[in-house]
PDB file of C-alpha atoms and ligand atoms in Angstrom:
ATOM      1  CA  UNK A   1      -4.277 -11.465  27.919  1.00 52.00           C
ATOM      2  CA  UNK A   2      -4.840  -8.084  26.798  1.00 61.00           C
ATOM      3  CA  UNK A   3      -2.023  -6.412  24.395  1.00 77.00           C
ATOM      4  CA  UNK A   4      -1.269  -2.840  25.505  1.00 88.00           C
ATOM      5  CA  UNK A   5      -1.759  -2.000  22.329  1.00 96.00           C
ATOM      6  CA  UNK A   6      -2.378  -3.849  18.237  1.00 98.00           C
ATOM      7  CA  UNK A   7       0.374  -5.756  16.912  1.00 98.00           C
ATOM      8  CA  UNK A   8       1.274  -5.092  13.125  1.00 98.00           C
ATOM      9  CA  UNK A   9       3.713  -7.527  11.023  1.00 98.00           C
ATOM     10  CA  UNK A  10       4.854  -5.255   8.228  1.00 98.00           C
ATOM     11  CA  UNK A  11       7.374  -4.934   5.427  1.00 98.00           C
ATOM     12  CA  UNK A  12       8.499  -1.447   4.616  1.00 98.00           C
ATOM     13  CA  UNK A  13       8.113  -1.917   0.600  1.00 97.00           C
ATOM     14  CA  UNK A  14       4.796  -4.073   0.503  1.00 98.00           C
ATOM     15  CA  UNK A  15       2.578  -1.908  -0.976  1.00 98.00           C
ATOM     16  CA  UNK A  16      -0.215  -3.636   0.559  1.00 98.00           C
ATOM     17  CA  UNK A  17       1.564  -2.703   3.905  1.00 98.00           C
ATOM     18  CA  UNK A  18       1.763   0.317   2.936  1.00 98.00           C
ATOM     19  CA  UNK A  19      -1.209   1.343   2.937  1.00 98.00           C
ATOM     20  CA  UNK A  20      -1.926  -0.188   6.105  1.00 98.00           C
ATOM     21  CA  UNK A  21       0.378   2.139   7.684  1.00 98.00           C
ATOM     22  CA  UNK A  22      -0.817   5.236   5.897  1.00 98.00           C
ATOM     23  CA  UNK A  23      -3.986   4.556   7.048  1.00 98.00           C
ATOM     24  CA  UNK A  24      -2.650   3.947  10.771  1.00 98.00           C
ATOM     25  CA  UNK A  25      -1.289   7.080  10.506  1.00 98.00           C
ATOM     26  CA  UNK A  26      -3.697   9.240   9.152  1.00 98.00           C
ATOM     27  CA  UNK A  27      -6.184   7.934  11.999  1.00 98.00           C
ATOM     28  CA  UNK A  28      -3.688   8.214  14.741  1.00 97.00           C
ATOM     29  CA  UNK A  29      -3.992   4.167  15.835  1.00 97.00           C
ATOM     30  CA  UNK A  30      -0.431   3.366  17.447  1.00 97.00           C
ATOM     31  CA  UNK A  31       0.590  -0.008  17.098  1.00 98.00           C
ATOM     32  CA  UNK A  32       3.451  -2.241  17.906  1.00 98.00           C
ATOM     33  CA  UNK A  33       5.638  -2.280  14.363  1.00 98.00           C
ATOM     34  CA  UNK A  34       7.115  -6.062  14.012  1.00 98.00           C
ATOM     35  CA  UNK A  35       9.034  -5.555  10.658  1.00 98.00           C
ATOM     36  CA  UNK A  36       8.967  -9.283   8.526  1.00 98.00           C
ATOM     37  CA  UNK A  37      11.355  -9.881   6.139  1.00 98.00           C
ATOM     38  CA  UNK A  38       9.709 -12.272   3.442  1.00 97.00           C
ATOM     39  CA  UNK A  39      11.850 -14.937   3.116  1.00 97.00           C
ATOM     40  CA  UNK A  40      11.893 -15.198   6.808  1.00 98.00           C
ATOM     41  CA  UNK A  41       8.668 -14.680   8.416  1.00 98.00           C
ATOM     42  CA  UNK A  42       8.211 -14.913  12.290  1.00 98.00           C
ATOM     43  CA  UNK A  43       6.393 -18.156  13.390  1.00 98.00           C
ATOM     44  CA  UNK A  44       4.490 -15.755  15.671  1.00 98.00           C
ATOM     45  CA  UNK A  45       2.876 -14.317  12.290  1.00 98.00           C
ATOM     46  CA  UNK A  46       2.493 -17.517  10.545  1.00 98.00           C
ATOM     47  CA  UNK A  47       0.998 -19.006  13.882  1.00 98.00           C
ATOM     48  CA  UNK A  48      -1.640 -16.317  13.908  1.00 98.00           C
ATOM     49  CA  UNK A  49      -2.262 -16.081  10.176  1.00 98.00           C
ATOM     50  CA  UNK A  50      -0.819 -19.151   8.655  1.00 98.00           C
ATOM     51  CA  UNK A  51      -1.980 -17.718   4.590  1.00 98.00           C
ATOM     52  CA  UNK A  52       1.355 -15.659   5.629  1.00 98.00           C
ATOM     53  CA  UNK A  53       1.589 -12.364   3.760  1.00 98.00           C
ATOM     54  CA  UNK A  54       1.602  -8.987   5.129  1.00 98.00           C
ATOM     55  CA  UNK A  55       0.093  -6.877   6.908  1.00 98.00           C
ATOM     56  CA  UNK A  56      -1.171  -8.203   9.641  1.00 98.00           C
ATOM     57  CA  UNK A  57      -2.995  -6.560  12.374  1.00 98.00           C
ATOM     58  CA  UNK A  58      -3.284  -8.228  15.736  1.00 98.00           C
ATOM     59  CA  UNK A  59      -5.898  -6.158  17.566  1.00 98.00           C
ATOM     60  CA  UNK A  60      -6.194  -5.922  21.430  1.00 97.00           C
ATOM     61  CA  UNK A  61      -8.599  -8.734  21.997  1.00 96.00           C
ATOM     62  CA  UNK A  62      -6.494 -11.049  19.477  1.00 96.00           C
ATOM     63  CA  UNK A  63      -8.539 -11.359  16.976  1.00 97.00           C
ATOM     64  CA  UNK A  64      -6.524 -10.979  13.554  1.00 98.00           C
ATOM     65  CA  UNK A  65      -6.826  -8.433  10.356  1.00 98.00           C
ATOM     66  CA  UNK A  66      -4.825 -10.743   7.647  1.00 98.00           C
ATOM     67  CA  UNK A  67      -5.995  -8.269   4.599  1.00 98.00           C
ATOM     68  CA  UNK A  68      -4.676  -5.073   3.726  1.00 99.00           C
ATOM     69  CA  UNK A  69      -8.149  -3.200   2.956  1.00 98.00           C
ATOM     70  CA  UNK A  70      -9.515  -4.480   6.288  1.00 98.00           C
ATOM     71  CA  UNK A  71      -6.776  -3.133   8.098  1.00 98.00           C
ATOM     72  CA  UNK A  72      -7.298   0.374   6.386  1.00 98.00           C
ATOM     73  CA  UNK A  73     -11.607   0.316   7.225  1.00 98.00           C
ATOM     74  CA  UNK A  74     -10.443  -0.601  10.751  1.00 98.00           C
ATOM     75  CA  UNK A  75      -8.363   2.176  11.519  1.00 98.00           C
ATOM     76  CA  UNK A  76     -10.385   4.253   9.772  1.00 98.00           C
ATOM     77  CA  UNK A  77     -13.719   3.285  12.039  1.00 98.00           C
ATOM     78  CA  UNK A  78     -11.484   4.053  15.024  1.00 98.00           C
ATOM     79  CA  UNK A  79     -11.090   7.532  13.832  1.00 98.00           C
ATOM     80  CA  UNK A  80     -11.119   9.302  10.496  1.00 98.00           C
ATOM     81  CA  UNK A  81      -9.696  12.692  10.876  1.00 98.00           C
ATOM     82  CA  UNK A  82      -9.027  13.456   6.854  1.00 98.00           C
ATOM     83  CA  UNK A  83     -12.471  12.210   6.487  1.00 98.00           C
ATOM     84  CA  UNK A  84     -10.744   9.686   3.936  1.00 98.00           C
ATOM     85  CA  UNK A  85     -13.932   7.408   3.963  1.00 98.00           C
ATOM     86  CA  UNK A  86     -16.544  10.443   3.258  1.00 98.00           C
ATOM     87  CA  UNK A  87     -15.924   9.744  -0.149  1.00 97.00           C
ATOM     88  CA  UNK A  88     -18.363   7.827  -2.384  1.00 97.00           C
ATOM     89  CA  UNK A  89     -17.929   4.672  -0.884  1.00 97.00           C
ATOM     90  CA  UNK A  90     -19.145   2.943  -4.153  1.00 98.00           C
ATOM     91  CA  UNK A  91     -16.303   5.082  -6.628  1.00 98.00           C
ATOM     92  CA  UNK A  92     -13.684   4.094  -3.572  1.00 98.00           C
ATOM     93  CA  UNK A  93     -14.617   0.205  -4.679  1.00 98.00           C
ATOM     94  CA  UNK A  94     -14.250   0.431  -8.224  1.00 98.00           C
ATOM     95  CA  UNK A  95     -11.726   1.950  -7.748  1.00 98.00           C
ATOM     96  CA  UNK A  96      -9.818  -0.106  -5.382  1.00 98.00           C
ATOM     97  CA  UNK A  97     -10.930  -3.075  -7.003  1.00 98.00           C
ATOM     98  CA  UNK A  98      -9.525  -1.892 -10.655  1.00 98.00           C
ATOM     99  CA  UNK A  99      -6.114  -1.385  -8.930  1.00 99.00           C
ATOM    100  CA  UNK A 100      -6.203  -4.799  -6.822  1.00 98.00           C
ATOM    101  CA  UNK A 101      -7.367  -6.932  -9.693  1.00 98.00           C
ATOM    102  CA  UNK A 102      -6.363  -6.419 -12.944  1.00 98.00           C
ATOM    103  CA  UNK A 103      -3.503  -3.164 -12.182  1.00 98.00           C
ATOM    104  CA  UNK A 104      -1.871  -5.289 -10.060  1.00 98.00           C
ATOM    105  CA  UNK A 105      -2.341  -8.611 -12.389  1.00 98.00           C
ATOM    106  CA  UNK A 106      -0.162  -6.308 -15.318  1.00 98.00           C
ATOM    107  CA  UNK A 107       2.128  -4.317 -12.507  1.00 98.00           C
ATOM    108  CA  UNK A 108       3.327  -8.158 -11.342  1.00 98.00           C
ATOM    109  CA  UNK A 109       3.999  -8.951 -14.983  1.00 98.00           C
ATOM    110  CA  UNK A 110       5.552  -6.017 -16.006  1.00 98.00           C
ATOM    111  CA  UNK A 111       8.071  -5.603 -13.406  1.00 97.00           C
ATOM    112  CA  UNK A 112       8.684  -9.522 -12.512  1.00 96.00           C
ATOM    113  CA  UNK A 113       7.887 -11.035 -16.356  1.00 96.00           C
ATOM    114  CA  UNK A 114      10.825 -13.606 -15.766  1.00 95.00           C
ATOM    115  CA  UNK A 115       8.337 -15.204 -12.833  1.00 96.00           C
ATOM    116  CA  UNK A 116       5.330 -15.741 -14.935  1.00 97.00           C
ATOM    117  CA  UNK A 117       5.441 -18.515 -18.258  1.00 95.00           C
ATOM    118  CA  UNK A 118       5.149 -16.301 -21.304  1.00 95.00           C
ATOM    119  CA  UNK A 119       4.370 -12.869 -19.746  1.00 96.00           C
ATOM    120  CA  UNK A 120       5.775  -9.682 -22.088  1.00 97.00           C
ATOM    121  CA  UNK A 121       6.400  -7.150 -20.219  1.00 97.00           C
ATOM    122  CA  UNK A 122       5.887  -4.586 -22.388  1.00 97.00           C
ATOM    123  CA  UNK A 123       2.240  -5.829 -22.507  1.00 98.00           C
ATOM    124  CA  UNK A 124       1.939  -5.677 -19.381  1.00 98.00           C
ATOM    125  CA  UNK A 125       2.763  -2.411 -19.023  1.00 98.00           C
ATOM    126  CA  UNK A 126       1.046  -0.940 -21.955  1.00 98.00           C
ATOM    127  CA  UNK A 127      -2.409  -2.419 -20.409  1.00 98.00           C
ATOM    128  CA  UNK A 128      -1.283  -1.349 -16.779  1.00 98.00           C
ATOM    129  CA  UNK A 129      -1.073   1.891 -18.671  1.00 98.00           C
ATOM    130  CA  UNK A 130      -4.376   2.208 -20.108  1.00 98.00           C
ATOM    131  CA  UNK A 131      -5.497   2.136 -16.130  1.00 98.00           C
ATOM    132  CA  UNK A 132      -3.263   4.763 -15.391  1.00 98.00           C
ATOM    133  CA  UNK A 133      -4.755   6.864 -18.164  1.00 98.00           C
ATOM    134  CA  UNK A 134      -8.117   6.668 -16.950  1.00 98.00           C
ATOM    135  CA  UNK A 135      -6.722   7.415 -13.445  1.00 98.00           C
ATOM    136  CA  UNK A 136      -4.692  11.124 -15.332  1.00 98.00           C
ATOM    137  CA  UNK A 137      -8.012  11.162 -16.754  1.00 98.00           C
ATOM    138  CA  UNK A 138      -9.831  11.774 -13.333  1.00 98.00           C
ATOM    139  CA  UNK A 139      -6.947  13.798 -12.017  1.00 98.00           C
ATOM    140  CA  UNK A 140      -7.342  16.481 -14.647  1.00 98.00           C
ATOM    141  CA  UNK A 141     -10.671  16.610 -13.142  1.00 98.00           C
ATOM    142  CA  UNK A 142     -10.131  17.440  -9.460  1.00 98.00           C
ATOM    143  CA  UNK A 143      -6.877  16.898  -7.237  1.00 98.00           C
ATOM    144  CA  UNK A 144      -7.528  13.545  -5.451  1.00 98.00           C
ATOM    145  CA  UNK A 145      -9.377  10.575  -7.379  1.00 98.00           C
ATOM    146  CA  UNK A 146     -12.686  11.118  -5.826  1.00 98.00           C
ATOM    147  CA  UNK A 147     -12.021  15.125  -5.719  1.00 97.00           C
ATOM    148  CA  UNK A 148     -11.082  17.773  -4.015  1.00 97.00           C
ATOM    149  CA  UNK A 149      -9.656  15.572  -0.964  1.00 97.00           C
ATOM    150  CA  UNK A 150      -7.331  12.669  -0.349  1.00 98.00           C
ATOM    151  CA  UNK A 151      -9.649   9.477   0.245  1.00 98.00           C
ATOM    152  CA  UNK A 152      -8.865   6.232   0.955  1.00 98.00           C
ATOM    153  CA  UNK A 153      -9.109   5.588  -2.920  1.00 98.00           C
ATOM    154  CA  UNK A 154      -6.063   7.333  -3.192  1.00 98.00           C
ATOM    155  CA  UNK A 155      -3.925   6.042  -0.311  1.00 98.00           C
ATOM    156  CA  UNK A 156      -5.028   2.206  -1.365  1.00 99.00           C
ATOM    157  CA  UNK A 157      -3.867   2.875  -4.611  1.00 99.00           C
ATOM    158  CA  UNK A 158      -0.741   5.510  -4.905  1.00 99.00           C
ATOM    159  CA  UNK A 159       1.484   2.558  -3.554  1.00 98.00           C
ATOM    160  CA  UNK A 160       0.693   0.501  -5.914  1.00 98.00           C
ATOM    161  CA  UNK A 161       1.585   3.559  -8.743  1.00 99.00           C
ATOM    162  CA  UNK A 162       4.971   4.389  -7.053  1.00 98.00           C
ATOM    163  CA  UNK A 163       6.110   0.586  -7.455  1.00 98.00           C
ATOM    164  CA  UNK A 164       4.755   0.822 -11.376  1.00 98.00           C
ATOM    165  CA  UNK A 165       6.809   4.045 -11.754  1.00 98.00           C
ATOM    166  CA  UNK A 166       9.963   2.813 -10.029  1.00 98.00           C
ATOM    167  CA  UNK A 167       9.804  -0.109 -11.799  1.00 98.00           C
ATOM    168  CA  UNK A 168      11.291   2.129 -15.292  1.00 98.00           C
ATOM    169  CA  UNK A 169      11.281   5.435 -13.923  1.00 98.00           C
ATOM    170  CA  UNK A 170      12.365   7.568 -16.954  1.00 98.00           C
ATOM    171  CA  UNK A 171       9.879   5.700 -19.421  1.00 98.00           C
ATOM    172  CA  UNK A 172       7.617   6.781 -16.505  1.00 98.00           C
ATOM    173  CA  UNK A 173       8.365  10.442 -16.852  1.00 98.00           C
ATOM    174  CA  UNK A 174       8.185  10.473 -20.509  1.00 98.00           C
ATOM    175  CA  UNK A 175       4.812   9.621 -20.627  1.00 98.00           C
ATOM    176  CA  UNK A 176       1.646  11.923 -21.012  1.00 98.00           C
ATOM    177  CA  UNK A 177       0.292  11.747 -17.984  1.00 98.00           C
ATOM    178  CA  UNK A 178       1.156  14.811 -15.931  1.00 98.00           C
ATOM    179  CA  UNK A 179      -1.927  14.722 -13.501  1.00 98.00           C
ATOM    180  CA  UNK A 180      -0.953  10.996 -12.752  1.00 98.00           C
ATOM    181  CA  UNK A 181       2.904  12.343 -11.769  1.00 98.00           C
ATOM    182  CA  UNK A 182       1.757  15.396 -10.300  1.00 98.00           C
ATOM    183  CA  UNK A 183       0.015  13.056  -7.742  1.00 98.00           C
ATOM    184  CA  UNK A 184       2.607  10.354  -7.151  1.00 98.00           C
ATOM    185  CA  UNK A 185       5.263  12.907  -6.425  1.00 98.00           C
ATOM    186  CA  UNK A 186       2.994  14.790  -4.066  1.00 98.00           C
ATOM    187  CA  UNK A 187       2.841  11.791  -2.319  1.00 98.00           C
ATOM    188  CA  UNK A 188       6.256  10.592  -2.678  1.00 98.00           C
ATOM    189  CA  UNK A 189       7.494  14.691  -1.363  1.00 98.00           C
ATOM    190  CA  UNK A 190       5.031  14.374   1.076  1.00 98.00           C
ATOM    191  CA  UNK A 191       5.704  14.189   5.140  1.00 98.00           C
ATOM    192  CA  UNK A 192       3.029  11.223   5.449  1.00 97.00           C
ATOM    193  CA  UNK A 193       4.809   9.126   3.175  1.00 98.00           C
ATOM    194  CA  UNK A 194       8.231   9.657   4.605  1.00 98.00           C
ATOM    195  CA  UNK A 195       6.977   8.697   8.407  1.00 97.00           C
ATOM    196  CA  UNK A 196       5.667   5.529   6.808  1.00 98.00           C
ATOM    197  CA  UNK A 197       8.714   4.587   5.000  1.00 98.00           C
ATOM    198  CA  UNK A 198      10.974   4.908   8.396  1.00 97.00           C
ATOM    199  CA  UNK A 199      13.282   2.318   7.890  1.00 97.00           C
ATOM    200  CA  UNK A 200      13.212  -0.742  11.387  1.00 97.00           C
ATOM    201  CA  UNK A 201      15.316  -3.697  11.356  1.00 97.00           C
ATOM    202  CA  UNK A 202      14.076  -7.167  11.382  1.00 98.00           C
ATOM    203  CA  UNK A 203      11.408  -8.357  14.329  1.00 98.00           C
ATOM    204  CA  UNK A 204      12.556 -11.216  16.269  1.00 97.00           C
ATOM    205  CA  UNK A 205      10.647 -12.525  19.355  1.00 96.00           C
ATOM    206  CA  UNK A 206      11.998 -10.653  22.513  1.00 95.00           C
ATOM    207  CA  UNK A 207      13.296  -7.693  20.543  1.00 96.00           C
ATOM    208  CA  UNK A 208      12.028  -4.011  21.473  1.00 92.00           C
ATOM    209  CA  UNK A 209       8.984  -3.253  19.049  1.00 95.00           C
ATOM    210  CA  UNK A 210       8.866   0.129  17.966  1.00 97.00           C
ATOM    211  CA  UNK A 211       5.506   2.057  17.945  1.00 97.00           C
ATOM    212  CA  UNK A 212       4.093   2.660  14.859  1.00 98.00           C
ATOM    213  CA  UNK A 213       3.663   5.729  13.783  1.00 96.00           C
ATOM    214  CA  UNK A 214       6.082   7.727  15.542  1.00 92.00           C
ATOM    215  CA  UNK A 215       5.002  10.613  17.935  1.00 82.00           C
TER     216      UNK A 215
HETATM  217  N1  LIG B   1      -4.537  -9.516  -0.188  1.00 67.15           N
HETATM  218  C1  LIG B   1      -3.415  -9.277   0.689  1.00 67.15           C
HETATM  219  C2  LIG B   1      -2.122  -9.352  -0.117  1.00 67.15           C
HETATM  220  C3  LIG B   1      -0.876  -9.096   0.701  1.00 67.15           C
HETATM  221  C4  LIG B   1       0.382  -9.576  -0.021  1.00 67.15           C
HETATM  222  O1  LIG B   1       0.317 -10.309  -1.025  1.00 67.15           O
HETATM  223  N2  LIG B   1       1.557  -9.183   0.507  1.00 67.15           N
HETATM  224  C5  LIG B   1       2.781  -9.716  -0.052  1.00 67.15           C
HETATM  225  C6  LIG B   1       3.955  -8.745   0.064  1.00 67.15           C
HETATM  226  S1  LIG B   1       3.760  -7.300  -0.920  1.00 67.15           S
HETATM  227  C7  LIG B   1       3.202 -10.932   0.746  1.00 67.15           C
HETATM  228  O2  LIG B   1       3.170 -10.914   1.953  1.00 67.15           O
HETATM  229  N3  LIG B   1       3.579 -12.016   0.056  1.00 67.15           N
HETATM  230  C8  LIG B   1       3.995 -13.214   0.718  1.00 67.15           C
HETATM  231  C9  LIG B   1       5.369 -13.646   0.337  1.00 67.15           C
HETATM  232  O3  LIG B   1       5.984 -12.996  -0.519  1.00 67.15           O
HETATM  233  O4  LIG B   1       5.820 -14.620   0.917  1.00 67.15           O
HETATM  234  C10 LIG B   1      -3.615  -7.939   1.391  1.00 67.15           C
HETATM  235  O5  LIG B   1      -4.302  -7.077   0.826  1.00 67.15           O
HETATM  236  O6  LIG B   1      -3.120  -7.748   2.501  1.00 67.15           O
END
């Protein structure tokens, strides 16, 4: 049977869901929002994409998006009207990569060190940090990381930032990296990031699903 329209298991503070929904949003792809909370995930999700994190995109034809970047380069093929992806597709990958590999390695042991055997989280931060320089670095440069426009580079990414920065905000603010801040709080003012942050109660099967993103 043909859905009237995708399916998308989301959680409103998972950055990778995040930036699935920024990128729904930014290409206009309405989907049917089934909000997960974590510690008790639909079957319906699990039965579709038993590794069982979020997002997950369940297109028309059924067939299943279970990774976060893959649910970004779909929308974006549908349509593309910021022309996130006409940046340099091989800068987008570094950077992306950086950010999902070892950013995201130091952000998890900075702001969870209690989970992981021997992790100090001042390490952790101080060589999350060292990223972040390199990214103030390239914002000094030009106002989106691959220049003068917002690319996917940045939308994969700045959710990942926001958690680092909430995670101690004031040590955050006292550190010298205003291109970095001037950034996140663009985002974090900005009317894109509030219509993906709507709050939705908990999905259960039968309940109304709300369309994602809002008209
Ligand atoms: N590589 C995946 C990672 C997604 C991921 O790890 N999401 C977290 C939430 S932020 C999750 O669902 N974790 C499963 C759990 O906590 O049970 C992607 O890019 O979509």
């Amino acid at each position: 049977m043909t859905q009237e329209r995708p399916v998308l298991y989301s959680f409103r503070r998972c950055p990778y869901a995040m930036r699935a929904r920024l990128a729904l949003a930014a290409s206009g792809q309405s989907v049917s929002l089934r909000e997960v909370v974590l510690r008790d995930k639909p079957s319906e999700m699990i039965d579709v994409s038993p590794k069982a994190t979020v997002p997950v995109l369940v297109l028309r034809d059924s067939s299943v998006l279970e990774e976060s970047l893959d649910v970004m380069n779909w929308a974006l093929a549908e349509a593309d009207p910021e022309g996130w992806l006409d940046a340099d597709r091989a800068l987008i990958d570094e950077l992306v990569g950086q950010n999902d590999g070892p950013f995201k390695h130091h952000l998890d042991r900075y702001k969870y060190a209690n989970r992981y055997d021997g992790a100090v989280a001042e390490e952790h931060r101080a060589d999350a940090s060292k990223i972040l320089l390199e990214l103030d670095a390239r914002l000094s440069e030009s106002e989106w990381l691959c220049g003068s426009r917002a690319s996917f580079a940045d939308y994969a990414i700045l959710p990942f930032v926001r958690q680092f920065a909430n995670t101690d905000r004031d040590w955050f603010d006292a550190q010298d990296w205003p291109h970095l801040r001037t950034w996140l709080d663009g985002f974090l003012a900005s009317e894109r990031f509030k219509a993906v942050m709507k709050k939705y109660p908990q999905w259960r099967a039968g309940d109304a699903e709300p369309i994602f993103p809002e008209a």
